[in-house]
Short mmCIF file of C-alpha atoms in Angstrom, two decimals:
data_model
loop_
_atom_site.label_atom_id
_atom_site.label_comp_id
_atom_site.label_asym_id
_atom_site.label_seq_id
_atom_site.Cartn_x
_atom_site.Cartn_y
_atom_site.Cartn_z
CA MET P 1 -75.01 -13.70 -78.11
CA GLU P 2 -71.51 -12.20 -78.01
CA LYS P 3 -70.09 -15.22 -79.85
CA LYS P 4 -72.64 -14.88 -82.70
CA LYS P 5 -71.76 -11.23 -83.16
CA LEU P 6 -68.07 -12.05 -83.37
CA ILE P 7 -68.68 -14.78 -86.00
CA LEU P 8 -70.89 -12.44 -88.04
CA ILE P 9 -68.28 -9.70 -87.93
CA TYR P 10 -65.64 -12.20 -88.95
CA PHE P 11 -67.61 -13.32 -92.06
CA ILE P 12 -68.49 -9.76 -93.14
CA SER P 13 -64.95 -8.53 -92.74
CA SER P 14 -63.65 -11.56 -94.65
CA PHE P 15 -65.98 -10.95 -97.60
CA ILE P 16 -65.13 -7.27 -97.64
CA TRP P 17 -61.43 -8.10 -97.59
CA ILE P 18 -61.62 -10.73 -100.37
CA TYR P 19 -63.85 -8.89 -102.82
CA GLY P 20 -62.64 -5.45 -101.99
CA SER P 21 -58.99 -6.36 -102.39
CA ASN P 22 -59.68 -8.25 -105.65
CA TYR P 23 -61.47 -5.23 -107.07
CA ILE P 24 -58.61 -2.89 -106.19
CA ILE P 25 -56.01 -5.29 -107.60
CA HIS P 26 -57.78 -5.68 -110.96
CA GLN P 27 -58.32 -1.93 -111.27
CA TYR P 28 -54.84 -0.64 -110.37
CA VAL P 29 -52.36 -3.50 -110.73
CA HIS P 30 -50.69 -4.62 -114.00
CA SER P 31 -52.01 -7.97 -115.28
CA SER P 32 -48.57 -9.59 -115.01
CA PHE P 33 -48.50 -9.05 -111.22
CA ILE P 34 -52.13 -9.83 -110.44
CA GLU P 35 -51.63 -13.52 -109.70
CA LEU P 36 -48.57 -12.90 -107.51
CA ILE P 37 -50.32 -10.23 -105.46
CA GLU P 38 -53.41 -12.39 -105.03
CA ARG P 39 -51.28 -15.24 -103.68
CA GLY P 40 -49.60 -12.81 -101.27
CA LYS P 41 -52.94 -11.39 -100.24
CA GLU P 42 -54.20 -14.87 -99.39
CA VAL P 43 -51.08 -15.67 -97.33
CA LEU P 44 -51.48 -12.36 -95.47
CA TYR P 45 -55.12 -13.14 -94.79
CA ILE P 46 -54.19 -16.57 -93.43
CA LEU P 47 -51.51 -15.05 -91.20
CA VAL P 48 -53.75 -12.29 -89.88
CA THR P 49 -56.73 -14.56 -89.26
CA GLY P 50 -54.45 -17.18 -87.68
CA GLY P 51 -52.96 -14.53 -85.41
CA PHE P 52 -56.42 -13.41 -84.32
CA ILE P 53 -57.47 -17.01 -83.70
CA TYR P 54 -54.27 -17.65 -81.67
CA PHE P 55 -54.84 -14.44 -79.67
CA PHE P 56 -58.39 -15.44 -78.82
CA ILE P 57 -57.30 -18.95 -77.83
CA ILE P 58 -54.64 -17.52 -75.47
CA LYS P 59 -57.13 -15.06 -74.00
CA LYS P 60 -59.65 -17.83 -73.59
CA GLU P 61 -57.12 -19.94 -71.67
CA GLU P 62 -56.13 -16.99 -69.53
CA LEU P 63 -59.79 -16.24 -68.90
CA HIS P 64 -60.37 -19.88 -68.01
CA GLU P 65 -57.41 -19.86 -65.63
CA SER P 66 -58.62 -16.59 -64.17
CA LYS P 67 -62.05 -18.06 -63.60
CA GLU P 68 -60.48 -21.15 -62.03
CA ASP P 69 -58.39 -18.96 -59.74
CA GLN P 70 -61.43 -16.91 -58.90
CA LYS P 71 -63.36 -20.09 -58.18
CA ARG P 72 -60.60 -21.43 -55.96
CA LEU P 73 -60.36 -18.06 -54.17
CA SER P 74 -64.13 -17.98 -53.75
CA THR P 75 -64.08 -21.54 -52.39
CA LEU P 76 -61.24 -20.64 -50.04
CA ILE P 77 -62.76 -17.47 -48.60
CA ASN P 78 -66.23 -19.03 -48.38
CA SER P 79 -64.80 -21.87 -46.32
CA MET P 80 -63.34 -19.40 -43.83
CA VAL P 81 -65.20 -18.57 -40.64
CA ASP P 82 -63.88 -15.01 -40.86
CA PHE P 83 -65.34 -12.08 -42.75
CA VAL P 84 -63.24 -11.56 -45.92
CA ASN P 85 -63.67 -8.63 -48.28
CA PHE P 86 -61.64 -7.31 -51.23
CA LYS P 87 -62.04 -3.71 -52.36
CA ASP P 88 -60.48 -1.70 -55.14
CA GLY P 89 -58.62 1.57 -54.74
CA GLU P 90 -61.88 3.51 -54.62
CA GLY P 91 -63.38 1.36 -51.89
CA ARG P 92 -65.74 -0.58 -54.17
CA TRP P 93 -66.43 -4.18 -53.28
CA ILE P 94 -64.70 -6.69 -55.54
CA GLU P 95 -65.24 -9.96 -53.70
CA ALA P 96 -66.73 -10.98 -50.36
CA ASN P 97 -67.32 -14.38 -48.81
CA ASP P 98 -70.70 -15.77 -47.84
CA PHE P 99 -70.04 -15.15 -44.12
CA GLY P 100 -69.58 -11.44 -44.80
CA LEU P 101 -72.67 -11.20 -46.99
CA GLN P 102 -74.80 -12.97 -44.38
CA LEU P 103 -73.30 -10.81 -41.66
CA PHE P 104 -74.43 -7.60 -43.34
CA GLN P 105 -77.67 -9.12 -44.74
CA LEU P 106 -76.45 -8.73 -48.37
CA GLU P 107 -76.97 -12.33 -49.58
CA ASN P 108 -79.22 -11.39 -52.50
CA VAL P 109 -77.53 -8.10 -53.44
CA ASP P 110 -75.25 -7.57 -56.46
CA TYR P 111 -72.52 -6.03 -54.33
CA ARG P 112 -69.63 -5.95 -56.84
CA GLY P 113 -68.60 -2.46 -57.86
CA LYS P 114 -70.51 -0.76 -55.03
CA LYS P 115 -69.16 1.20 -52.09
CA ASP P 116 -70.19 0.65 -48.47
CA SER P 117 -72.41 3.73 -48.48
CA GLU P 118 -74.21 2.41 -51.58
CA LEU P 119 -74.69 -1.03 -50.01
CA ALA P 120 -76.10 0.68 -46.91
CA GLU P 121 -79.23 1.38 -48.96
CA TYR P 122 -79.98 -2.37 -49.09
CA THR P 123 -80.01 -2.99 -45.33
CA ASP P 124 -81.60 -0.78 -42.69
CA PHE P 125 -80.13 -2.55 -39.68
CA TYR P 126 -76.50 -2.40 -40.81
CA ALA P 127 -76.69 0.90 -42.71
CA ASP P 128 -74.79 2.86 -40.06
CA ALA P 129 -72.21 0.09 -39.67
CA LEU P 130 -71.53 0.04 -43.42
CA ARG P 131 -71.17 3.83 -43.53
CA TYR P 132 -68.71 3.68 -40.64
CA CYS P 133 -66.68 1.11 -42.63
CA GLU P 134 -65.86 3.79 -45.21
CA ILE P 135 -64.50 6.02 -42.43
CA SER P 136 -62.32 3.27 -40.95
CA ASP P 137 -61.15 2.31 -44.48
CA GLU P 138 -59.96 5.88 -45.02
CA GLU P 139 -58.01 5.71 -41.77
CA ALA P 140 -56.30 2.54 -43.01
CA TRP P 141 -55.42 4.24 -46.32
CA GLU P 142 -54.03 7.27 -44.50
CA ASN P 143 -51.93 5.15 -42.13
CA ARG P 144 -50.50 3.28 -45.19
CA ILE P 145 -49.76 0.31 -42.92
CA ILE P 146 -51.65 -2.76 -41.82
CA THR P 147 -54.29 -1.60 -39.34
CA ARG P 148 -55.76 -3.83 -36.63
CA ILE P 149 -58.80 -2.72 -34.67
CA GLU P 150 -61.63 -4.21 -32.64
CA GLU P 151 -65.07 -3.41 -33.96
CA ILE P 152 -68.40 -4.04 -32.21
CA LEU P 153 -71.21 -5.01 -34.54
CA PRO P 154 -74.83 -5.15 -33.34
CA VAL P 155 -76.93 -8.27 -33.98
CA PRO P 156 -80.69 -8.22 -34.71
CA ASP P 157 -81.42 -10.31 -31.60
CA GLY P 158 -80.24 -7.39 -29.43
CA SER P 159 -76.77 -8.73 -28.64
CA SER P 160 -73.52 -7.70 -30.29
CA LYS P 161 -70.47 -9.32 -31.80
CA ILE P 162 -66.85 -8.25 -31.44
CA PHE P 163 -64.59 -8.55 -34.49
CA ASP P 164 -60.81 -8.43 -34.56
CA THR P 165 -60.48 -6.65 -37.94
CA ILE P 166 -57.28 -6.45 -40.02
CA LYS P 167 -57.17 -3.97 -42.94
CA VAL P 168 -54.31 -4.29 -45.43
CA PRO P 169 -54.00 -1.33 -47.87
CA LEU P 170 -52.36 -2.10 -51.25
CA PHE P 171 -50.61 0.53 -53.36
CA ASN P 172 -49.39 0.77 -56.97
CA PRO P 173 -45.70 1.47 -57.68
CA ASP P 174 -46.55 5.14 -58.20
CA GLY P 175 -48.11 5.30 -54.70
CA SER P 176 -51.72 5.38 -55.84
CA ARG P 177 -54.33 3.14 -54.21
CA GLU P 178 -54.61 -0.32 -55.66
CA GLY P 179 -56.89 -2.16 -53.30
CA LEU P 180 -57.85 -3.02 -49.73
CA VAL P 181 -58.04 -6.44 -48.10
CA ILE P 182 -60.26 -6.74 -45.03
CA ILE P 183 -60.33 -9.78 -42.71
CA GLY P 184 -62.54 -9.78 -39.62
CA ARG P 185 -62.55 -12.59 -37.05
CA ASP P 186 -65.41 -13.05 -34.61
CA ILE P 187 -63.79 -12.97 -31.16
CA THR P 188 -66.98 -12.57 -29.13
CA LYS P 189 -66.66 -15.95 -27.38
CA LYS P 190 -62.95 -15.42 -26.87
CA LYS P 191 -63.63 -12.04 -25.31
CA LYS P 192 -66.32 -13.46 -23.05
CA MET P 193 -64.01 -16.29 -21.99
CA ALA P 194 -61.23 -13.77 -21.34
CA GLN P 195 -63.65 -11.65 -19.32
CA GLN P 196 -64.84 -14.68 -17.35
CA LEU P 197 -61.22 -15.66 -16.77
CA THR P 198 -60.43 -12.13 -15.60
CA GLU P 199 -63.46 -12.12 -13.29
CA SER P 200 -62.49 -15.53 -11.98
CA GLN P 201 -58.95 -14.31 -11.35
CA GLN P 202 -60.27 -11.21 -9.61
CA GLN P 203 -62.59 -13.33 -7.47
CA TYR P 204 -59.72 -15.65 -6.63
CA LYS P 205 -57.50 -12.64 -5.87
CA SER P 206 -60.18 -11.12 -3.64
CA LEU P 207 -60.62 -14.44 -1.83
CA PHE P 208 -56.86 -14.81 -1.51
CA GLU P 209 -55.97 -11.22 -0.63
CA TYR P 210 -58.87 -10.32 1.66
CA SER P 211 -59.53 -13.61 3.43
CA PRO P 212 -59.52 -13.10 7.22
CA ASP P 213 -57.53 -16.35 7.52
CA ILE P 214 -54.02 -17.22 6.40
CA VAL P 215 -54.06 -18.73 2.89
CA TYR P 216 -50.97 -20.72 1.98
CA MET P 217 -49.75 -22.65 -1.05
CA MET P 218 -46.84 -25.08 -1.34
CA ASP P 219 -45.51 -27.54 -3.87
CA LEU P 220 -45.09 -31.27 -3.43
CA ASN P 221 -41.61 -30.77 -1.95
CA GLY P 222 -42.97 -28.63 0.86
CA ILE P 223 -41.70 -25.34 -0.59
CA ILE P 224 -44.03 -22.45 0.29
CA THR P 225 -45.01 -20.79 -3.02
CA ASN P 226 -47.47 -18.14 -1.87
CA LEU P 227 -48.96 -16.53 1.23
CA ASN P 228 -51.69 -13.91 1.56
CA PRO P 229 -51.21 -10.60 3.44
CA GLN P 230 -53.10 -11.94 6.47
CA PHE P 231 -50.01 -14.03 7.24
CA ASP P 232 -48.11 -10.86 8.14
CA GLY P 233 -50.84 -9.63 10.49
CA ILE P 234 -51.37 -12.93 12.33
CA THR P 235 -47.77 -14.15 12.66
CA GLY P 236 -45.87 -10.85 12.58
CA TYR P 237 -43.45 -12.28 9.99
CA LYS P 238 -43.04 -10.87 6.49
CA ARG P 239 -44.32 -13.26 3.86
CA GLU P 240 -41.51 -12.20 1.49
CA ASP P 241 -39.04 -13.80 3.91
CA ILE P 242 -41.02 -17.05 4.13
CA ILE P 243 -42.04 -17.61 0.47
CA GLY P 244 -39.54 -19.90 -1.21
CA SER P 245 -38.47 -21.66 1.98
CA ASN P 246 -39.40 -25.17 3.09
CA ILE P 247 -42.29 -25.60 5.51
CA ASN P 248 -39.97 -27.53 7.87
CA THR P 249 -37.89 -24.40 8.51
CA PHE P 250 -41.00 -22.63 9.80
CA LEU P 251 -42.61 -25.38 11.88
CA PRO P 252 -41.58 -26.26 15.46
CA LYS P 253 -39.63 -29.51 15.82
CA ARG P 254 -42.52 -31.46 17.33
CA TYR P 255 -44.50 -31.19 14.07
CA LYS P 256 -41.75 -32.10 11.59
CA ARG P 257 -42.08 -35.85 12.08
CA TYR P 258 -45.70 -35.70 10.93
CA MET P 259 -44.97 -33.98 7.59
CA LYS P 260 -44.51 -37.25 5.66
CA ASN P 261 -47.92 -38.52 6.75
CA PHE P 262 -49.36 -35.08 6.07
CA PHE P 263 -48.31 -35.10 2.41
CA SER P 264 -49.38 -38.73 2.07
CA SER P 265 -52.88 -37.99 3.35
CA VAL P 266 -53.43 -34.86 1.27
CA VAL P 267 -51.60 -35.70 -1.99
CA GLU P 268 -51.84 -39.47 -2.38
CA GLU P 269 -55.26 -40.01 -0.84
CA ILE P 270 -56.51 -36.70 -2.37
CA LYS P 271 -58.60 -35.67 0.59
CA PRO P 272 -58.69 -32.59 2.82
CA LEU P 273 -56.94 -32.69 6.16
CA MET P 274 -57.77 -30.55 9.20
CA PHE P 275 -55.36 -30.14 12.10
CA GLU P 276 -54.47 -27.66 14.85
CA ILE P 277 -50.96 -26.40 15.49
CA LYS P 278 -49.31 -23.99 17.90
CA LEU P 279 -46.62 -21.69 16.52
CA PRO P 280 -44.48 -18.92 17.99
CA ASN P 281 -45.13 -15.58 16.30
CA ALA P 282 -42.54 -12.90 15.59
CA PHE P 283 -43.10 -11.41 19.08
CA GLY P 284 -42.39 -14.65 20.96
CA GLU P 285 -46.04 -15.34 21.76
CA THR P 286 -47.72 -18.65 20.95
CA ILE P 287 -50.59 -18.57 18.46
CA THR P 288 -53.01 -21.39 17.71
CA LEU P 289 -53.94 -22.06 14.07
CA GLN P 290 -56.63 -24.40 12.79
CA CYS P 291 -55.34 -25.44 9.36
CA THR P 292 -57.30 -27.09 6.56
CA SER P 293 -55.23 -28.38 3.64
CA VAL P 294 -56.56 -29.67 0.31
CA PRO P 295 -54.76 -30.94 -2.83
CA MET P 296 -54.22 -28.43 -5.64
CA VAL P 297 -55.28 -30.37 -8.76
CA ILE P 298 -54.58 -28.96 -12.25
CA ASN P 299 -55.65 -30.95 -15.33
CA GLY P 300 -56.18 -34.00 -13.19
CA VAL P 301 -52.67 -33.87 -11.70
CA THR P 302 -51.92 -32.91 -8.10
CA THR P 303 -49.32 -30.17 -8.29
CA GLY P 304 -49.28 -28.93 -4.72
CA ILE P 305 -51.26 -28.14 -1.59
CA ILE P 306 -53.44 -25.14 -0.81
CA GLY P 307 -55.04 -24.40 2.51
CA TYR P 308 -56.00 -21.82 5.08
CA GLY P 309 -55.12 -21.32 8.71
CA ARG P 310 -57.67 -19.78 11.06
CA ASP P 311 -56.37 -17.93 14.11
CA LEU P 312 -57.97 -19.59 17.15
CA THR P 313 -55.69 -18.00 19.73
CA SER P 314 -58.37 -15.74 21.22
CA LEU P 315 -60.97 -18.52 21.06
CA ARG P 316 -58.73 -20.98 22.89
CA LYS P 317 -57.93 -18.36 25.55
CA THR P 318 -61.64 -17.69 25.97
CA GLU P 319 -62.30 -21.42 26.29
CA GLU P 320 -59.57 -21.66 28.91
CA ARG P 321 -61.12 -18.78 30.85
CA LEU P 322 -64.50 -20.50 30.64
CA ARG P 323 -63.00 -23.74 31.96
CA ARG P 324 -61.48 -21.85 34.85
CA THR P 325 -64.78 -20.11 35.50
CA GLU P 326 -66.55 -23.47 35.52
CA LYS P 327 -63.99 -24.85 37.97
CA LEU P 328 -64.45 -21.77 40.14
CA SER P 329 -68.21 -22.25 40.02
CA VAL P 330 -67.85 -25.88 41.12
CA VAL P 331 -65.51 -24.84 43.91
CA GLY P 332 -67.98 -22.14 44.94
CA GLU P 333 -70.87 -24.57 45.12
CA LEU P 334 -68.76 -27.01 47.13
CA SER P 335 -67.54 -24.25 49.41
CA ALA P 336 -71.03 -22.97 50.10
CA SER P 337 -72.18 -26.38 51.31
CA VAL P 338 -69.07 -27.14 53.40
CA ALA P 339 -67.68 -23.90 54.82
CA HIS P 340 -70.47 -23.08 57.27
CA GLU P 341 -70.62 -26.66 58.49
CA ILE P 342 -66.90 -26.57 59.25
CA ARG P 343 -66.94 -23.27 61.13
CA ASN P 344 -69.49 -24.37 63.74
CA PRO P 345 -67.45 -27.29 65.16
CA LEU P 346 -64.29 -25.24 64.51
CA THR P 347 -65.45 -22.57 66.95
CA SER P 348 -66.05 -25.22 69.61
CA LEU P 349 -62.61 -26.78 69.05
CA LYS P 350 -60.85 -23.42 69.34
CA GLY P 351 -62.72 -22.71 72.59
CA PHE P 352 -61.74 -26.05 74.14
CA VAL P 353 -58.10 -25.66 73.06
CA GLN P 354 -57.96 -22.21 74.68
CA LEU P 355 -59.53 -23.64 77.86
CA LEU P 356 -56.96 -26.47 77.96
CA GLN P 357 -54.17 -23.94 77.47
CA THR P 358 -55.20 -22.09 80.62
CA GLU P 359 -55.55 -25.26 82.76
CA ASP P 360 -52.74 -27.55 81.50
CA LYS P 361 -49.33 -25.84 81.55
CA LYS P 362 -47.46 -29.05 80.79
CA HIS P 363 -48.59 -29.45 77.14
CA GLN P 364 -48.57 -25.80 76.01
CA PHE P 365 -46.40 -26.64 72.96
CA TYR P 366 -48.96 -29.08 71.61
CA TYR P 367 -51.88 -26.79 72.39
CA GLN P 368 -50.20 -23.98 70.44
CA ILE P 369 -49.72 -26.24 67.42
CA MET P 370 -53.37 -27.26 67.60
CA PHE P 371 -54.44 -23.61 67.91
CA ASP P 372 -52.30 -22.56 64.90
CA GLU P 373 -53.69 -25.35 62.78
CA LEU P 374 -57.27 -24.47 63.79
CA ASN P 375 -56.55 -20.85 62.73
CA ARG P 376 -55.19 -22.19 59.45
CA ILE P 377 -58.40 -24.16 58.91
CA ASN P 378 -60.40 -21.02 59.72
CA HIS P 379 -58.37 -19.06 57.16
CA ILE P 380 -59.01 -21.70 54.48
CA VAL P 381 -62.73 -21.67 55.29
CA GLY P 382 -62.68 -17.88 54.92
CA GLU P 383 -61.17 -18.20 51.45
CA LEU P 384 -63.77 -20.84 50.55
CA LEU P 385 -66.55 -18.50 51.62
CA LEU P 386 -65.03 -15.72 49.53
CA LEU P 387 -65.22 -17.99 46.49
CA ALA P 388 -68.66 -19.28 47.34
CA LYS P 389 -70.49 -16.02 47.95
CA PRO P 390 -70.53 -13.23 45.36
CA GLN P 391 -69.12 -10.13 47.01
CA VAL P 392 -71.01 -6.88 46.78
CA LEU P 393 -68.30 -4.44 45.77
CA LYS P 394 -68.46 -0.85 46.86
CA PHE P 395 -65.91 1.04 44.83
CA THR P 396 -64.28 4.06 46.42
CA LYS P 397 -61.37 6.23 45.36
CA ALA P 398 -58.17 5.11 47.04
CA GLU P 399 -54.51 6.01 46.68
CA ILE P 400 -52.81 2.96 45.24
CA GLN P 401 -49.41 3.92 46.72
CA LYS P 402 -50.90 3.90 50.24
CA LEU P 403 -52.51 0.48 49.72
CA LEU P 404 -49.20 -0.97 48.55
CA ASN P 405 -47.23 0.67 51.40
CA ASP P 406 -49.71 -0.78 53.92
CA VAL P 407 -49.19 -4.26 52.47
CA ILE P 408 -45.39 -3.83 52.43
CA SER P 409 -45.43 -2.73 56.08
CA LEU P 410 -47.54 -5.77 56.96
CA LEU P 411 -45.21 -8.20 55.17
CA ASN P 412 -41.87 -6.66 56.13
CA THR P 413 -41.69 -8.86 59.22
CA GLU P 414 -42.25 -12.04 57.19
CA ALA P 415 -39.72 -10.84 54.61
CA SER P 416 -37.14 -10.43 57.37
CA LEU P 417 -37.71 -14.04 58.44
CA TYR P 418 -36.83 -15.17 54.90
CA ASN P 419 -33.93 -12.68 54.74
CA VAL P 420 -35.61 -10.99 51.76
CA GLN P 421 -35.41 -7.29 50.93
CA ILE P 422 -38.56 -5.55 49.59
CA GLU P 423 -37.86 -2.64 47.26
CA SER P 424 -40.54 -0.29 45.97
CA ILE P 425 -40.43 2.22 43.11
CA PHE P 426 -43.51 4.46 43.14
CA PRO P 427 -44.18 7.75 41.33
CA LYS P 428 -44.25 10.89 43.46
CA GLU P 429 -47.68 11.99 42.30
CA ALA P 430 -50.59 10.32 44.04
CA LEU P 431 -52.47 7.83 41.83
CA LEU P 432 -56.13 7.53 42.77
CA ILE P 433 -58.15 4.62 41.41
CA GLU P 434 -61.69 3.40 41.92
CA CYS P 435 -61.49 0.08 43.76
CA GLU P 436 -62.48 -1.99 46.77
CA PRO P 437 -59.43 -1.29 48.99
CA ASN P 438 -59.69 -4.38 51.22
CA GLN P 439 -59.85 -6.71 48.25
CA LEU P 440 -56.86 -5.06 46.60
CA LYS P 441 -54.91 -5.41 49.84
CA GLN P 442 -55.74 -9.11 49.88
CA LEU P 443 -54.65 -9.35 46.20
CA PHE P 444 -51.28 -7.71 46.86
CA ILE P 445 -50.73 -9.70 50.06
CA ASN P 446 -51.21 -12.96 48.13
CA ILE P 447 -48.86 -11.94 45.29
CA ILE P 448 -46.09 -10.36 47.41
CA LYS P 449 -46.23 -13.16 49.99
CA ASN P 450 -45.78 -15.75 47.24
CA SER P 451 -42.75 -13.82 45.93
CA ILE P 452 -41.21 -13.66 49.41
CA GLU P 453 -41.68 -17.39 49.99
CA ALA P 454 -40.26 -18.25 46.53
CA THR P 455 -37.18 -16.01 46.87
CA ILE P 456 -33.89 -17.61 47.83
CA ASN P 457 -32.22 -16.52 51.08
CA GLY P 458 -30.83 -13.02 50.57
CA GLY P 459 -32.97 -12.27 47.51
CA ASN P 460 -34.96 -9.21 46.53
CA VAL P 461 -38.61 -8.50 45.76
CA SER P 462 -39.12 -5.41 43.63
CA ILE P 463 -42.51 -3.67 43.49
CA GLY P 464 -43.17 -1.11 40.76
CA LEU P 465 -46.06 1.21 39.96
CA GLU P 466 -46.68 3.31 36.87
CA LYS P 467 -49.48 4.96 34.94
CA VAL P 468 -50.17 3.43 31.52
CA ASN P 469 -52.00 5.10 28.60
CA GLY P 470 -53.57 7.59 30.98
CA ASP P 471 -56.43 5.20 31.84
CA ASN P 472 -54.71 2.35 33.72
CA VAL P 473 -52.16 1.65 36.42
CA LEU P 474 -49.63 -1.17 36.17
CA ILE P 475 -48.41 -2.84 39.36
CA SER P 476 -45.44 -5.18 38.88
CA VAL P 477 -43.97 -7.58 41.46
CA LYS P 478 -40.64 -9.18 40.51
CA ASP P 479 -38.47 -11.59 42.45
CA ASN P 480 -35.27 -13.54 41.79
CA GLY P 481 -36.54 -16.70 43.40
CA CYS P 482 -36.87 -20.31 42.29
CA GLY P 483 -39.21 -19.51 39.41
CA ILE P 484 -42.00 -21.60 37.94
CA THR P 485 -41.84 -24.22 35.18
CA LYS P 486 -43.81 -23.65 31.98
CA GLU P 487 -46.07 -26.59 32.81
CA ARG P 488 -46.99 -25.16 36.22
CA LEU P 489 -47.25 -21.63 34.82
CA THR P 490 -50.21 -22.69 32.63
CA LYS P 491 -52.09 -23.97 35.71
CA ILE P 492 -51.66 -20.91 37.91
CA GLY P 493 -55.00 -19.74 39.29
CA GLU P 494 -56.65 -23.16 39.22
CA PRO P 495 -58.35 -24.03 42.54
CA PHE P 496 -56.46 -26.47 44.81
CA TYR P 497 -53.35 -26.35 42.58
CA SER P 498 -50.27 -25.28 44.54
CA SER P 499 -46.54 -25.96 44.45
CA LYS P 500 -46.28 -25.31 48.19
CA GLU P 501 -46.20 -28.20 50.61
CA LYS P 502 -49.10 -26.83 52.64
CA GLY P 503 -50.68 -24.65 49.99
CA THR P 504 -54.33 -24.94 48.97
CA GLY P 505 -54.09 -23.08 45.63
CA LEU P 506 -56.98 -20.87 46.69
CA GLY P 507 -54.86 -17.75 47.21
CA LEU P 508 -54.20 -17.10 43.52
CA THR P 509 -57.70 -18.29 42.63
CA VAL P 510 -59.06 -15.55 44.88
CA SER P 511 -56.52 -13.12 43.38
CA PHE P 512 -57.70 -13.87 39.86
CA LYS P 513 -61.28 -13.31 40.94
CA ILE P 514 -60.43 -9.96 42.55
CA VAL P 515 -58.64 -8.77 39.41
CA GLN P 516 -61.57 -9.93 37.27
CA SER P 517 -64.10 -8.11 39.47
CA HIS P 518 -62.02 -4.92 39.04
CA LYS P 519 -62.04 -5.41 35.24
CA GLY P 520 -58.29 -5.73 35.16
CA THR P 521 -55.73 -8.25 33.91
CA ILE P 522 -53.01 -10.28 35.61
CA ARG P 523 -50.04 -11.79 33.80
CA PHE P 524 -47.26 -14.11 35.01
CA GLU P 525 -43.82 -14.53 33.46
CA SER P 526 -41.29 -16.90 34.93
CA GLU P 527 -38.25 -19.04 34.24
CA LYS P 528 -36.96 -21.88 36.36
CA ASN P 529 -34.30 -20.63 38.84
CA GLN P 530 -34.47 -17.14 37.30
CA GLY P 531 -37.38 -15.61 39.16
CA THR P 532 -40.97 -14.59 38.53
CA SER P 533 -42.66 -11.40 37.35
CA VAL P 534 -46.32 -10.62 38.03
CA GLU P 535 -48.02 -7.68 36.28
CA VAL P 536 -51.45 -6.46 37.37
CA MET P 537 -53.21 -3.91 35.13
CA LEU P 538 -56.14 -2.08 36.74
CA PRO P 539 -58.35 0.66 35.27
CA ILE P 540 -58.29 4.01 37.04
CA CYS P 541 -62.05 4.46 36.65
CA GLN P 542 -64.71 1.75 36.84
CA GLU P 543 -67.55 2.00 34.32
#
């Protein structure tokens, strides 16, 4: 339609020019110049019309190129998975890609030349979102720099999408607004993945930081790369001092030869390995750890080892106490069936030996040996009966200093025979405790007598007493005797285990039972040829 109008205008103007100019020439121009002017008029007409034709051709080419550019731009932005929008200086939409139109439900709307608030009239669901766009656009104009924000856009299904939106304001040379380019990328999945990763890291951190067991990590060279805080509490060492060092510097020597097989089993065979080790902690005590190590696989490649170590020290001590209790129970059952049967003939034998002593003066030396040995048998039977029959304890308040002084007075004679000096350091104030006095006397006799017999000629036995924490008393017996080896120290208190030539091992077994019945603790420390220290902790009041 526009082309037909242009052609019609062209013909009308041409006729007007030709006939109008001819009329004017013939009316006002001399006849001698008419032909010359007409030829000039025709040339001018050709030049003017040619110029117009050339101008329209150029404009047509430019328009064609512009349309091609617009088509390429439209193809480009429509192929993008991001929301793309071009606006003019007034905020009117110039161009938007299909993703953006579908996003705001504007597929069938003639959006060009309209502002966001005007487009809000075409969609109820996104009306508020479009109105807010005008506000955020103004902020971008005012900042006069590229603005990047995260915008949350609701979705009809009830969920929402998060867009990382970039707004680029464009200005004319005079500072006035020229346009605004808006690009919005849907980062909903990325955000969810980041959130899941954060949650996973937090879960891992919680598992790592708050695990009741030691969690350790090391690389394939045995370098410890990480330890959780529980390591400090269980071992007493600071993890900062251990991280970065080789595992061999931390392990006792007896375990180092197994490290090659350890790495081979975990890394090469890619299977978990469980083992139990005993380590010295920072306080010199031995702790037992049950360790489970598994390969640390990242992208299908084993990069190190991760594992956890459970503290079984208390459990193993409890098991050891149970084993000792079981042994004591067996000894008790055996003692109950044997002790009474031994005492009956024993009484007869002692009577006959005494009768022979009075009648036969020639063999008194042998009769005395027999009588002493029969008394020794009677003493052993007494200890067996003590183990066999549960004692009914009647606790009374007794002064612990007096009990110890009575025992010291009783054993002074034996100490003199061994040329041993007994020293005692007791507090001046009287310490009263609830106990069974006779049993405590037997306990202290056993312990002090063992110290006297173990002390070298001319040695000392030191007995100390002190109040601890206001609720307990600590009795310590120290000697500078022959000491006990570590192997024998672990077996102290076991029935029938004794280092003495004629010992039965029942003395300390009875002692352990007495301490246990008084709800106390007994602890031995000893070094070979350096002496032995025994500490007995007893509560002042019995519950």
